[in-house]
XYZ file of C-alpha atoms in Angstrom:
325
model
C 0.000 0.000 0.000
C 1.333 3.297 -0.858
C 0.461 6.716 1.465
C 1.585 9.208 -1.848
C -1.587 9.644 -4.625
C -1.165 8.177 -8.179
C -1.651 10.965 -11.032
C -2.683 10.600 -14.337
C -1.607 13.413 -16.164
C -4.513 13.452 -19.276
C -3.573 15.180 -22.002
C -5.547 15.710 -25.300
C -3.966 16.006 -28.614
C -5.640 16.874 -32.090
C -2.829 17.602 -34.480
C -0.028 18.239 -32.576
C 2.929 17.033 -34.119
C 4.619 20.593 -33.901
C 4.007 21.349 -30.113
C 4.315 17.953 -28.401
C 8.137 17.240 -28.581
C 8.468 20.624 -27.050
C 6.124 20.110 -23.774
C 6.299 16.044 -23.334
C 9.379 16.579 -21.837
C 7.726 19.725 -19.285
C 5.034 17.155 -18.550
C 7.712 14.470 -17.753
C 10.204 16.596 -15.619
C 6.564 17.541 -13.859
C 5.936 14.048 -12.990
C 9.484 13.147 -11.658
C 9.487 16.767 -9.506
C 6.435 16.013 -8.075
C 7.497 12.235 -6.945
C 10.841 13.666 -6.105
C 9.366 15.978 -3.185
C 7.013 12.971 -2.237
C 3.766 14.361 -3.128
C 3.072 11.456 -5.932
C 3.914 8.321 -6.797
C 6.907 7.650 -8.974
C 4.315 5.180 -10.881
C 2.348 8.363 -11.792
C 1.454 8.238 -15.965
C 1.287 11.173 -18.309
C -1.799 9.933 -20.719
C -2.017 11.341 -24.073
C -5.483 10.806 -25.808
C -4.738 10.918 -29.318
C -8.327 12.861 -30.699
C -8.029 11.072 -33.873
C -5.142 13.246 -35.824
C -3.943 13.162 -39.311
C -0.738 14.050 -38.377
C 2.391 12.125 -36.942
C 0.545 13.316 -33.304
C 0.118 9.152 -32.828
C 3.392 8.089 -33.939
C 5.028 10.552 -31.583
C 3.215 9.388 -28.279
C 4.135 5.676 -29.128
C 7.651 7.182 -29.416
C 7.995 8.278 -26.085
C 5.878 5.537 -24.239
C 8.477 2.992 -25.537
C 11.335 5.647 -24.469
C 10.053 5.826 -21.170
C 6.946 4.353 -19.010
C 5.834 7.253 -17.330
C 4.917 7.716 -20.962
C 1.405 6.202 -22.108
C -1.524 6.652 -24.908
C -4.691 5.903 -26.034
C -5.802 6.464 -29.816
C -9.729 6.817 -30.703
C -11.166 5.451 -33.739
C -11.820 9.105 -35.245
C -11.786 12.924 -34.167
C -14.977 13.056 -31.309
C -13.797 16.307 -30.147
C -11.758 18.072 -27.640
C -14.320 17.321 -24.326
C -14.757 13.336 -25.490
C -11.122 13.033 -25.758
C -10.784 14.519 -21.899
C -13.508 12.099 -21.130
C -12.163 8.882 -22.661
C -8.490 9.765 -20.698
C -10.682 10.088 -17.475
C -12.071 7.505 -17.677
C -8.865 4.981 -18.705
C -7.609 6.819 -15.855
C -10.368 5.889 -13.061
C -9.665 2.205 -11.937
C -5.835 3.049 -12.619
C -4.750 6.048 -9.884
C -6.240 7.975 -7.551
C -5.903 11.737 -9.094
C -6.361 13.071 -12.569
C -4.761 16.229 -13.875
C -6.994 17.349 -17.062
C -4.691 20.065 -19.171
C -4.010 20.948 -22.700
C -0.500 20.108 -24.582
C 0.021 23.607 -25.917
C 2.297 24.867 -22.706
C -0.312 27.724 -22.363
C -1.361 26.424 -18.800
C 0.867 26.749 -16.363
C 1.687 23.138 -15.096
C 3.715 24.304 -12.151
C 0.174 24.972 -10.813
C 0.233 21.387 -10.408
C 1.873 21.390 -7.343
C -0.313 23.579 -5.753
C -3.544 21.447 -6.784
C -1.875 18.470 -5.555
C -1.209 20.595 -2.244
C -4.965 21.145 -2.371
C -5.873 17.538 -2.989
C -3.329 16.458 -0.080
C -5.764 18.963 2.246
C -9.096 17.063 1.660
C -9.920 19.201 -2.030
C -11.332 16.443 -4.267
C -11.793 18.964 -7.347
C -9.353 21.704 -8.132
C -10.109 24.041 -10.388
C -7.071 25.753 -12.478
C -8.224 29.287 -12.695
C -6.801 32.074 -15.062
C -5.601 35.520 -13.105
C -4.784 36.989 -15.863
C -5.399 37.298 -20.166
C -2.049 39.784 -20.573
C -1.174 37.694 -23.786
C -4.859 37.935 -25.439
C -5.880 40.602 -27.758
C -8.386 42.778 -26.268
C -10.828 40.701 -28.725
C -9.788 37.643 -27.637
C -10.074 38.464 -23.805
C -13.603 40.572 -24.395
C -15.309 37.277 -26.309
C -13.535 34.632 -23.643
C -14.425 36.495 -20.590
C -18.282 37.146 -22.118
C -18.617 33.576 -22.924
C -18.212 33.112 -19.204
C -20.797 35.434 -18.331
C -23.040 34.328 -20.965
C -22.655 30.931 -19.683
C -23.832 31.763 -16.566
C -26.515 33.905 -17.426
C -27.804 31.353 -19.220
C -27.829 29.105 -16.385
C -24.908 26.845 -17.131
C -22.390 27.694 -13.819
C -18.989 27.539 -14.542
C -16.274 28.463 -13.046
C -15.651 32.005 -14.437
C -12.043 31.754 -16.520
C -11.730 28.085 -16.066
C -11.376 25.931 -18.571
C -10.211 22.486 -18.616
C -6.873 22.378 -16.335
C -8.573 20.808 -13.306
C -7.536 18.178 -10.721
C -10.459 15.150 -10.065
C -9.759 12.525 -7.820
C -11.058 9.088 -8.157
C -13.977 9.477 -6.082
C -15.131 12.183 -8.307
C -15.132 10.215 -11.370
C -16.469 7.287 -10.175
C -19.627 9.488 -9.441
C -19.193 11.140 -12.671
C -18.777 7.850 -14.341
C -23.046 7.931 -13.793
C -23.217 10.741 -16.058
C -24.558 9.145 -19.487
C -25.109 12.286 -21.250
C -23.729 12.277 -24.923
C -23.855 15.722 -25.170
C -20.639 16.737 -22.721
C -19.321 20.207 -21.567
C -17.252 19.031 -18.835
C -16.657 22.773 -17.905
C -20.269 22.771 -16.300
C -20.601 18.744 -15.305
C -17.610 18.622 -12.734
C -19.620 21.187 -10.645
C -22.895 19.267 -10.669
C -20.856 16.514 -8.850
C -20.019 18.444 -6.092
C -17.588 17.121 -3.398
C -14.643 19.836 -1.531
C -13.662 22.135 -4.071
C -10.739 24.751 -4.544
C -8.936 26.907 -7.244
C -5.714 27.825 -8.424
C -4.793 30.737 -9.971
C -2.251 30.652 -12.486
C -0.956 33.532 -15.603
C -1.952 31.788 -18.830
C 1.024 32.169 -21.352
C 1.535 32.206 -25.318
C 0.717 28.999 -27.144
C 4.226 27.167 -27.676
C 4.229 26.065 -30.918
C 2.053 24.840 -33.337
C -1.717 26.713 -34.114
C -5.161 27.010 -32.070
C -7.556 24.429 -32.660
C -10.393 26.895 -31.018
C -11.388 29.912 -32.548
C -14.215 31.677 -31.989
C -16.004 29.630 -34.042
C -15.122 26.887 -31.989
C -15.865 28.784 -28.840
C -19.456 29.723 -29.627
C -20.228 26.298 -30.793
C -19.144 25.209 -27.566
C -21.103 27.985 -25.948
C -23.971 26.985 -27.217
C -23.564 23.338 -26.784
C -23.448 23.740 -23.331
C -25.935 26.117 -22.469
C -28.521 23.777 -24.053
C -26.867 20.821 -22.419
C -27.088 22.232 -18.758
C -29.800 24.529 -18.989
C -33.439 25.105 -19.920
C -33.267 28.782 -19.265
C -33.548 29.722 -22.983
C -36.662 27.693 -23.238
C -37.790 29.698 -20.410
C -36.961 32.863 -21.954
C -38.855 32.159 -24.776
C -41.799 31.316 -22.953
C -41.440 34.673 -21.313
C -40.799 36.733 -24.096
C -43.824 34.834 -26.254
C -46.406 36.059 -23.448
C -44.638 39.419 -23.954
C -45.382 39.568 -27.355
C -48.748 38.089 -27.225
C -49.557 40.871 -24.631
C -48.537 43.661 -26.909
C -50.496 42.089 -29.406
C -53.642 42.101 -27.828
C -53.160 45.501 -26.761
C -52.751 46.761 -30.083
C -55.770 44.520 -31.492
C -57.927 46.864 -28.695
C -56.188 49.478 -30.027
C -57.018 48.474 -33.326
C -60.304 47.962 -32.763
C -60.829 51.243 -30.999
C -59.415 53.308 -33.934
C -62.107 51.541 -36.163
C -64.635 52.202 -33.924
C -63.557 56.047 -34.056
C -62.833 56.005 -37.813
C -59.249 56.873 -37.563
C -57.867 53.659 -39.067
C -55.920 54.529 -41.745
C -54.910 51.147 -44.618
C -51.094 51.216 -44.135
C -48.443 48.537 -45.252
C -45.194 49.909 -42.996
C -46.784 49.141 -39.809
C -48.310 45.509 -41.220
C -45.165 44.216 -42.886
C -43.396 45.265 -39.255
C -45.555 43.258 -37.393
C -45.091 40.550 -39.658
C -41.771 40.594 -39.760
C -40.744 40.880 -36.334
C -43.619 37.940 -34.979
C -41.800 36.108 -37.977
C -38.440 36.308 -36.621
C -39.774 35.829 -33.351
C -40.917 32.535 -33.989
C -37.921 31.476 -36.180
C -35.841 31.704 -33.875
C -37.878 30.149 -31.052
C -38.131 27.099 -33.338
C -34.424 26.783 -33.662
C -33.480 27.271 -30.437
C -36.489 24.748 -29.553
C -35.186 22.637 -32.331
C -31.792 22.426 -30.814
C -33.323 20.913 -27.850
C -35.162 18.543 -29.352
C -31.932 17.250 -31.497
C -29.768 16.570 -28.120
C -33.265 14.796 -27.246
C -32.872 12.685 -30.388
C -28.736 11.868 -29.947
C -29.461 11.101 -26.310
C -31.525 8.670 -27.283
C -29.662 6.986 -29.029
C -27.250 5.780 -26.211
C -23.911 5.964 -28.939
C -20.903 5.606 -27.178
C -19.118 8.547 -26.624
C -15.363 7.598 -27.590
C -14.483 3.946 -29.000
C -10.573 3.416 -27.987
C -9.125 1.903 -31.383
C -5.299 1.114 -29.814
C -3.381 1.475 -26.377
C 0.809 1.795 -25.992
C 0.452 -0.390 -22.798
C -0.574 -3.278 -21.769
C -3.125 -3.204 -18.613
C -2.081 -3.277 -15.075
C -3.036 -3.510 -11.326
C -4.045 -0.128 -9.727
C -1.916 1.279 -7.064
C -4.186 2.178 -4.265
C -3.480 4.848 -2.081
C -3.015 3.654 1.877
């Protein structure tokens, strides 16, 4: 029985040929640091998932698990996406080690804030949230449209954690609970809190991608957005309910209003006013239906039950967990 936690560093990699000989070694020194000062075990893992890429991204990580063993990977059948990858290397990691460490292999998050969730973890934390202080690097477009997709988020009624984003510590415990959420439609950002258990952050300066180029633009970004707004919330549906009774009251008011004027004999024939009515109820209830639509099409792919990542090949063969005493 060992008393020092077993990490799983999980890493996910789309196209990352350029970038990934640069920080697999920052991930490794990490891992021995860490083991060094007795915080983890020196049987701790750094997982890449390999998010189905049509570069050499694959043929690298089998390169360095045969190099060294702290070194291991998992390959899925085809590009799911950046939040199934992160789920399929959480859950490889959950019957392996007792701690996960979710980050990105750019070198934009700081991983010396790795010690400091461990730390947390070590004082009864079982999620810890990395946190960005500060956007210096971002263009003041970039920052503006990252920090209101937080706020948008959350207005919407999907809580996140404002300037988190997928740099977080989970112990075991955690994802065996999380293991219960089927959903196929995943924002992990706004699961992990639904979990609960002990929480705490920690605050790091995000820095300048390393090499190789963004695989989330705001494209990207708003997709997500919007994915997990209608994932975690019915707020919009709520909205639209509200704003529908709006309208209808301001239609019946003018109908009186209407109907007065007749009455009086001040109605005057006019096309302006009709085609703005029309138009505006029209677009109205446009975009009701799609927003209504989008609802009913995470109804249709939940039903389905698909699997959310199929794990085509491994660079290890499977082993006992390590318990922590």
């Amino acid at each position: 029985m060992e008393n020092k936690p077993l990490l799983w560093i999980v890493i996910p990699c789309y196209n990352e040929e350029a970038v990934l000989p640069v920080t697999a070694p920052l991930f490794l020194n990490k891992i021995n640091s860490l083991a060094a000062a007795g915080k983890i075990s020196d049987q701790s893992r750094i997982c890449f998932v390999n998010d189905g890429s049509k570069d050499s991204t694959w043929q690298l990580i089998c390169d360095f698990a045969r190099k060294d063993p702290h070194y291991i990977g998992i390959s899925q059948s085809r590009n799911r996406g950046h939040q199934n990858a992160v789920l399929a290397g959480l859950m490889e990691a959950k019957d392996k080690c007792d701690i996960t460490i979710s980050i990105d292999c750019d070198g934009q998050d700081d991983i010396n804030a790795m010690d400091r969730m461990v730390d947390e973890y070590l004082k009864g934390a079982e999620v810890v949230y990395g946190v960005r202080s500060k956007r210096k690097t971002d263009t003041f477009f970039k920052r503006f449209t990252a920090e209101g997709f937080y706020h948008v988020m959350n207005a919407m009624g999907a809580e996140v954690v404002f300037n988190h984003a997928d740099y977080r510590l989970i112990s075991t415990r955690v994802l065996e609970s999380f293991a219960d959420f089927r959903e196929v439609n995943i924002f992990l950002r706004g699961m992990v809190p639904l979990v609960g258990f002990p929480s705490a952050k920690v605050y790091y300066e995000r820095a300048e991608r390393i090499a190789g180029e963004s695989h989330y633009p705001l494209r990207k970004m708003l997709a997500l957005a919007f994915d997990g707004i209608t994932s975690l919330s019915v707020k919009p549906i709520r909205m639209i309910a509200g704003l529908g009774a709006i309208v209808s009251l301001i239609s019946f008011i003018g109908v009186i209003w209407a109907i007065v004027q007749a009455i009086l004999g001040h109605s005057v024939a006019g096309w302006a006013s009709t085609t703005c009515i029309v138009c505006f109820v029209g677009g109205i209830q446009l975009i009701s239906l799609g927003v209504i639509g989008e609802y009913i099409g995470k109804i249709y792919m939940e039903s389905k039950h698909r699997p959310r990542y199929i794990i085509s090949e491994r660079t290890w063969a499977p082993y006992e967990r390590h318990y922590r005493g």
